[in-house]
XYZ file of C-alpha atoms in Angstrom:
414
model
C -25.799 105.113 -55.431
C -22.718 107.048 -56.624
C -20.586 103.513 -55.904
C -22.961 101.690 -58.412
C -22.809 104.762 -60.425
C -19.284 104.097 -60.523
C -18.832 101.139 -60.892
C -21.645 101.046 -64.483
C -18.815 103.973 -65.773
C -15.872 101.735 -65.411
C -15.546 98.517 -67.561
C -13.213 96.948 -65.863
C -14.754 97.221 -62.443
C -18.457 96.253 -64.380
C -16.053 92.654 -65.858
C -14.631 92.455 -61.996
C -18.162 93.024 -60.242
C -19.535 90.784 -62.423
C -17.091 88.095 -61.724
C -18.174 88.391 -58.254
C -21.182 88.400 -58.334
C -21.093 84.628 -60.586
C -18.260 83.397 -58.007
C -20.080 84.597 -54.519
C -23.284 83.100 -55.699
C -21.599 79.577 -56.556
C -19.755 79.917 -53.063
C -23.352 81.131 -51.227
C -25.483 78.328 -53.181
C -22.835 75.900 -52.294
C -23.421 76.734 -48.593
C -27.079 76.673 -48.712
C -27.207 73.290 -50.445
C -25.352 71.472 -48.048
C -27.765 73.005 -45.360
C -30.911 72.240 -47.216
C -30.129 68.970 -48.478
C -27.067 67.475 -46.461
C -24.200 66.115 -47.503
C -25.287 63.316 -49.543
C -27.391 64.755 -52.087
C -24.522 67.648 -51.670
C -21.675 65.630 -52.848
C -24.206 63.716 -55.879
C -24.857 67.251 -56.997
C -21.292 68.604 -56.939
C -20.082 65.141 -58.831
C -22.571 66.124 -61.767
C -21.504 69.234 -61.444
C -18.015 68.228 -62.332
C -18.983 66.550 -65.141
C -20.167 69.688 -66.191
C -17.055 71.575 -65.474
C -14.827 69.400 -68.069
C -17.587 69.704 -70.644
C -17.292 73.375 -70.088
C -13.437 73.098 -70.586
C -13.856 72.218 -74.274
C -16.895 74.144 -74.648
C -14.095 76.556 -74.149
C -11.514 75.489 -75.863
C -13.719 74.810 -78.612
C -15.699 78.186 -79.076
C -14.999 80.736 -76.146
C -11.700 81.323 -76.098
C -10.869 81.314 -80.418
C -14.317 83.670 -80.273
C -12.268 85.993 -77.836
C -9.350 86.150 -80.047
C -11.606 86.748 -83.608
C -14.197 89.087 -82.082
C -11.210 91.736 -81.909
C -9.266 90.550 -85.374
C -12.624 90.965 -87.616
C -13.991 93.840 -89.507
C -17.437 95.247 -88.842
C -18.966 93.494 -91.718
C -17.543 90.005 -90.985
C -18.352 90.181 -87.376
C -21.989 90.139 -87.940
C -21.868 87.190 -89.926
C -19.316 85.332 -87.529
C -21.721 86.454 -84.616
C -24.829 84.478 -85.609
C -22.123 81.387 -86.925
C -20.861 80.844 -83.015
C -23.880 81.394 -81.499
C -25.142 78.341 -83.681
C -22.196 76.629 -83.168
C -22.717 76.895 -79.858
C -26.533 75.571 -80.051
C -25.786 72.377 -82.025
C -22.860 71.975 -79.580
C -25.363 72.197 -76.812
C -27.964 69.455 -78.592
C -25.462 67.025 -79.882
C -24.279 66.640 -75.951
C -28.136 66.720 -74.096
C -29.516 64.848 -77.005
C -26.535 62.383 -77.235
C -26.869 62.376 -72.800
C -30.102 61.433 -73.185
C -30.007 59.117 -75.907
C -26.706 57.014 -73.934
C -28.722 56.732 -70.826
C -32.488 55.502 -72.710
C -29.960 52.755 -74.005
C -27.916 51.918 -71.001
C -30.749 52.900 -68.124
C -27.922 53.789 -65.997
C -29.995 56.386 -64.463
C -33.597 57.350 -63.946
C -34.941 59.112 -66.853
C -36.105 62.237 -65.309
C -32.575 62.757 -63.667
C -31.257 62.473 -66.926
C -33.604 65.275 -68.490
C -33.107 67.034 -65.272
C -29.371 67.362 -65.876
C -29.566 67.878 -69.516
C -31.728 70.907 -68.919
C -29.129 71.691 -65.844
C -25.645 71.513 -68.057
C -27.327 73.063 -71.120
C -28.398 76.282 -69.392
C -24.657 76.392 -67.958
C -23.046 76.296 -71.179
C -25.471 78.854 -72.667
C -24.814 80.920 -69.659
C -21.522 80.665 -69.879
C -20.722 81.302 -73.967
C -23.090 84.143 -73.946
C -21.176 86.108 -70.844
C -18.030 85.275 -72.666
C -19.287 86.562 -75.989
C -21.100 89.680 -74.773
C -17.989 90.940 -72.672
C -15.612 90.377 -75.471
C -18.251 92.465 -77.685
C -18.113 95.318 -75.274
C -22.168 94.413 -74.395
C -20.350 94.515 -70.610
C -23.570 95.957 -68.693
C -25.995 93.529 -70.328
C -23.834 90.526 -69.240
C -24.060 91.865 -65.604
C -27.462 92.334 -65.328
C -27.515 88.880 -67.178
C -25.679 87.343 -64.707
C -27.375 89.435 -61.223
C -30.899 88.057 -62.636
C -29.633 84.747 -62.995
C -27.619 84.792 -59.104
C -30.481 86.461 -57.469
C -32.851 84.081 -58.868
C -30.713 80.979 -57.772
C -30.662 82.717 -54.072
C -34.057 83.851 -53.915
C -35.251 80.242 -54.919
C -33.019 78.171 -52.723
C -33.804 80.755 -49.468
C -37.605 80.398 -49.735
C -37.100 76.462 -49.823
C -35.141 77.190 -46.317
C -37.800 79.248 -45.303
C -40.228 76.779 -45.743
C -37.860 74.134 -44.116
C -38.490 72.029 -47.803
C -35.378 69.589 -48.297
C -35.173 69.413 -52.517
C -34.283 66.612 -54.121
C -31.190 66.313 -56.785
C -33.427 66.708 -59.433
C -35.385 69.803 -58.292
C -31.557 71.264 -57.788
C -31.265 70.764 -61.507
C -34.528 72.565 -62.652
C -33.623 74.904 -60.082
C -30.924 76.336 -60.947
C -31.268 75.673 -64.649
C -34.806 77.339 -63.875
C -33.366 80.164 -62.662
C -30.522 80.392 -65.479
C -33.184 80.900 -68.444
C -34.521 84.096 -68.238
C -31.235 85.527 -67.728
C -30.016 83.939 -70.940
C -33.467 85.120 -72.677
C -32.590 88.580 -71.482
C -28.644 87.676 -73.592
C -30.713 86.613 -76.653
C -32.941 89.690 -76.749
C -29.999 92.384 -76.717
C -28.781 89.783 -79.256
C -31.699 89.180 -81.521
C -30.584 91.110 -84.789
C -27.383 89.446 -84.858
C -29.770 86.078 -85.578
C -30.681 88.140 -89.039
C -27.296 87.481 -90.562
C -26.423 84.302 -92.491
C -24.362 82.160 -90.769
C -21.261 80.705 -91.958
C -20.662 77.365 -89.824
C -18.628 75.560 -91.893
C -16.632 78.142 -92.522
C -15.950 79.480 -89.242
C -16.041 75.919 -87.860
C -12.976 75.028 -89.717
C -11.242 78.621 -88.541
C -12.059 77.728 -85.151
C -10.501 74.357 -85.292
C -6.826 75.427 -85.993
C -7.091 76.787 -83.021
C -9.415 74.262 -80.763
C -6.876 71.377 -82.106
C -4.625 72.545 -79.622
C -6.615 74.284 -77.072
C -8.934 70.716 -76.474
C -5.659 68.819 -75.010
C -4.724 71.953 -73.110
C -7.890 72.082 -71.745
C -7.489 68.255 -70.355
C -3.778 69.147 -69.336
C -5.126 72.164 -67.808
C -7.280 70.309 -65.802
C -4.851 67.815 -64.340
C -2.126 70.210 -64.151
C -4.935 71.660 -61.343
C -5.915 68.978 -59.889
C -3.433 66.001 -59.963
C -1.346 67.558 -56.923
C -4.333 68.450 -55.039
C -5.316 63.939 -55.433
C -1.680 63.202 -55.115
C -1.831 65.119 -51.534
C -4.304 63.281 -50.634
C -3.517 59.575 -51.347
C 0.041 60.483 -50.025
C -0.666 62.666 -47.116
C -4.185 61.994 -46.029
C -7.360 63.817 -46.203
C -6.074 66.678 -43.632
C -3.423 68.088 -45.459
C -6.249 68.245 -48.272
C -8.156 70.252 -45.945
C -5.226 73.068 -45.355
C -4.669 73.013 -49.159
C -8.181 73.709 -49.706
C -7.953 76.176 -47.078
C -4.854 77.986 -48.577
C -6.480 77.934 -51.935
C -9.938 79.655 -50.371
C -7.869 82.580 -48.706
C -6.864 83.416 -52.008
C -9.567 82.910 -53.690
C -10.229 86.917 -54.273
C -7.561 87.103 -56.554
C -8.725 83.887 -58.841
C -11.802 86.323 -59.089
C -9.967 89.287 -60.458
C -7.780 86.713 -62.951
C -11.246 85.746 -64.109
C -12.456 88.736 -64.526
C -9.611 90.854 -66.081
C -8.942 87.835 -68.583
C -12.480 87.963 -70.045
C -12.079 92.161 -70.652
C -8.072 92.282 -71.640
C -8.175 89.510 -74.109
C -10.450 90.873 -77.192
C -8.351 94.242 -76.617
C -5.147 92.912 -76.678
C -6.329 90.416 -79.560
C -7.006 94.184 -81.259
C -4.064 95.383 -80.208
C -2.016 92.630 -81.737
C -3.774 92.985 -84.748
C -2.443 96.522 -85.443
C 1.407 96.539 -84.072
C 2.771 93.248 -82.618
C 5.057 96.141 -80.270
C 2.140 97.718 -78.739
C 0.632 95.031 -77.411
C 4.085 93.695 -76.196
C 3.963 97.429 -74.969
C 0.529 97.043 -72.968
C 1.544 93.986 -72.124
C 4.926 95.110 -69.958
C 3.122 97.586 -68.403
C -0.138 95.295 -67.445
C 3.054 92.999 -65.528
C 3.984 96.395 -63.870
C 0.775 97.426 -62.563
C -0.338 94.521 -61.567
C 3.005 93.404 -59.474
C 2.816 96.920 -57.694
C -0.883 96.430 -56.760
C -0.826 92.935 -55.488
C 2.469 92.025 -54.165
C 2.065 94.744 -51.039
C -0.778 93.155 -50.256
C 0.522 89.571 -50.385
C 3.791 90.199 -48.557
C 1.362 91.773 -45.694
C -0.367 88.414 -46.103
C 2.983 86.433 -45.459
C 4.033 88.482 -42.714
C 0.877 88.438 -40.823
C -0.124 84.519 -41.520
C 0.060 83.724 -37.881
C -3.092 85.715 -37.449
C -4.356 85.732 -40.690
C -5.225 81.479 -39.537
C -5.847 81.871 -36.313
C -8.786 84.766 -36.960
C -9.727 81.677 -38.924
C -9.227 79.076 -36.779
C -6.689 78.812 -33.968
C -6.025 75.028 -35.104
C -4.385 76.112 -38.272
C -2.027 78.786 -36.799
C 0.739 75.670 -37.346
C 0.239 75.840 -41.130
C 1.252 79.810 -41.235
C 4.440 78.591 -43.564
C 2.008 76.971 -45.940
C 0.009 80.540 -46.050
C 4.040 81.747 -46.595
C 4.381 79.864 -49.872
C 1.588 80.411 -51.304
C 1.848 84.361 -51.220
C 4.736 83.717 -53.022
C 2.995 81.892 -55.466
C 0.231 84.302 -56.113
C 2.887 86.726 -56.231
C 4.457 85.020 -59.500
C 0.903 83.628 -60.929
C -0.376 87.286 -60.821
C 2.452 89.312 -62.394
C 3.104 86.525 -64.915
C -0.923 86.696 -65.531
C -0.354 89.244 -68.680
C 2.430 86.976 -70.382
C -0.322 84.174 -70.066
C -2.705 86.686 -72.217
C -0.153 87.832 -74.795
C 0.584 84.380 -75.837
C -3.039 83.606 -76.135
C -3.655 86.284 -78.873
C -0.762 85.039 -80.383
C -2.953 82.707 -82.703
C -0.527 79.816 -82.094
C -2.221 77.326 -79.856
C 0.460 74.868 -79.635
C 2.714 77.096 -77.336
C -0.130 77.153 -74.923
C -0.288 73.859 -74.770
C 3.515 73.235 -74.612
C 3.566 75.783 -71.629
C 0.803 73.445 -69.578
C 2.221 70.015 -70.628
C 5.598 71.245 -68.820
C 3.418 72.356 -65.849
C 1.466 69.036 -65.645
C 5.007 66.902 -66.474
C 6.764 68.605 -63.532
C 3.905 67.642 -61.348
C 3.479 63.774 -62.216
C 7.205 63.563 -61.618
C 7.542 65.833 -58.438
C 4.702 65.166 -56.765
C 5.349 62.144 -54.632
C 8.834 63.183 -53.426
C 7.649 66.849 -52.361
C 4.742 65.725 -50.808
C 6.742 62.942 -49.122
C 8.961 65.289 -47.709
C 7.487 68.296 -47.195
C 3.406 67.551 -46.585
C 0.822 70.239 -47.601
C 3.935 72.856 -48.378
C 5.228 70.085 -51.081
C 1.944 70.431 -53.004
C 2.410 74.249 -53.038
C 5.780 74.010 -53.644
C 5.136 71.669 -56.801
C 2.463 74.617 -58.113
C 5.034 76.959 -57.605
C 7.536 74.902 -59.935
C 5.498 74.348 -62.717
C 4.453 77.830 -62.607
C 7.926 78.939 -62.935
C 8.969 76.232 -65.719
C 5.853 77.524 -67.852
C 6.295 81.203 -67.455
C 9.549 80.705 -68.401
C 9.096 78.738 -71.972
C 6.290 81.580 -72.379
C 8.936 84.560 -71.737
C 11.209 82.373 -74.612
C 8.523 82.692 -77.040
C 7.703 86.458 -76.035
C 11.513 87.158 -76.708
C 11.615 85.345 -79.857
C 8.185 87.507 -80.939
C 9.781 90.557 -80.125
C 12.758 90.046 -82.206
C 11.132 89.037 -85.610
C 9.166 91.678 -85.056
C 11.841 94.026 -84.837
C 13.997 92.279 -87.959
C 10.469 92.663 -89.573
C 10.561 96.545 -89.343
């Protein structure tokens, strides 16, 4: 009791606990698919599913992330208005793509019709989900979007373990009304704490154009973003062969934790340091520095542990990958530089100049294309992580150029 008592006290535990909660469910789900429903219907699922992911990207791009940045730039009065405008942008975003889904497949009958309302149903409760988490922890609402998102993970578990219980096998499209099912009344629960912000007038083509100065360079980031991610991870595997795939996907799961806590803090520090920037350009530079500081002193102990004890770190695992304990090696090193360099990514998100975020991840996906085949060739599974571990340096160092430069108008301002 006095742990959860804790933990409802402390925002930034509430934003970690409730990032998870969202990523141990998706891992837990994942796990009781595949024994439910096999591989097959498994891998149909997680293909839609990916589908669903890049439509989330621009979602993203298009309305979470400016909404982050103007929730904590806006006066009390104008917030209330921009509140109900993204929360309709958001709606007619939703419609256009399940309508337009719907509408593509009637014409081309590329798939049965009730998988295609299935999955419209599916992918729009995910992108409510999603916006409405982003937009209630950004508005400080943090408790309501954890018991959002507990109603919505228990549901998904508590559904899926009574169809083990009863030994039922679903089918893809009860997967979609499943968990789509058990995604509404969570997001009913968002609209209710939400329901007087619906009694302003909205502005949409006002704040849709305000939005799009910065979306016109967050949508290609969001595509870079997503090959910068993946294209090594293919490369290795056309290359190398599906078992150096496996060890990637291994080294990637053993640090998954701290992808959690990235998630997490990035959906509480960006509205404040988007208010911080909006008062004094040196105190967020300020917070920022010391963000870098805390964070390097928390997590690189633990990571250099990691290194030194890889050995049997992988063999507690599996005895079979004790010979990848190098790979294990390099990529503590690289969590070591994506996780101190985390609060540089922040500051030059709140900057309000898109384009340098998506210079920084066209260098990172550039360096990949053209490194890819010759580290992988040489060096296997450790290639691939060396290849993250260059772009990740090239970009956080263009990011620290445009820091420096912000620093010093802002000084020849004063």
């Amino acid at each position: 009791m006095s742990l959860i008592l804790k933990i409802l006290n402390n925002d930034k535990l509430i934003v970690v606990t409730n990032q998870v909660a969202v990523s141990g469910t998706t891992f837990l789900t994942n796990i009781i698919m595949v024994a439910l429903c096999g591989v097959s219907i498994f891998g149909a699922f997680s293909a839609w599913q990916i589908a669903v992911m890049l439509v989330l990207a621009l979602q993203i791009a298009v309305l979470s992330q400016p909404m982050q940045v103007f929730l904590g730039k806006k006066n009390a009065e104008e917030i209330k208005q921009y509140s109900a405008s993204v929360h309709f942008m958001q709606l007619v975003f939703i419609l256009l793509l399940a309508f337009g889904f719907i509408a593509f497949n009637t014409i081309s009958g590329m798939f049965q019709r009730e998988l295609s309302y299935a999955f419209a149903f599916f992918a729009s409760m995910q992108l409510a989900q999603e916006h409405l988490r982003r937009y209630l922890i950004a508005k400080g609402k943090l408790k309501i979007a954890l018991l959002s998102d507990l109603i919505s993970s228990l549901g998904q578990l508590i559904v899926l373990s009574l169809f083990w219980v009863q030994s039922i096998s679903p089918t893809l499209i009860q997967l979609f009304l499943t968990i789509g099912g058990t995604t509404l009344p969570a997001i009913v629960l968002s609209l209710i704490s939400e329901r007087r912000t619906f009694q302003h007038r909205a502005e949409l083509i006002k704040y849709v154009k305000e939005h799009w100065i910065s979306a016109r360079w967050l949508v290609p980031t969001a595509l870079i973003q997503w090959g910068a991610a993946n294209y090594l991870l293919a490369a290795s595997a056309v290359i190398a062969g599906n078992a150096v795939l496996g060890v990637l996907r291994l080294a990637q799961t053993t640090m998954g934790i701290f992808n959690v806590a990235i998630q997490g803090l990035e959906n509480y520090f960006l509205p404040y340091l988007s208010r911080l920037i909006s008062n004094s350009v040196d105190e967020a530079l300020q917070f920022t520095f010391r963000m870098i500081r805390k964070i390097g002193l928390l997590t690189a102990p633990i990571l250099i542990l990691a290194a030194i004890f890889s050995s049997q770190i992988l063999s507690f695992i599996n005895t079979e990958y004790v010979a990848y304990a190098s790979l294990l090696r390099w990529c503590c090193l690289l969590y070591i530089i994506i996780l101190s360099s985390f609060p540089v990514k922040l500051f030059i998100r709140v900057l309000g100049d898109s384009r340098h975020y998506f210079i920084g991840y066209a260098i990172s996906m550039t360096a990949s294309v053209l490194c890819a085949q010759w580290l992988i060739e040489q060096w296997n599974a450790v290639g691939v992580v060396m290849g993250w571990l260059l772009s990740q340096v090239l970009i956080n160092l263009y990011w620290t150029i445009i820091i420096t430069k912000t620093k010093q108008l802002s000084w020849t301002l004063k």
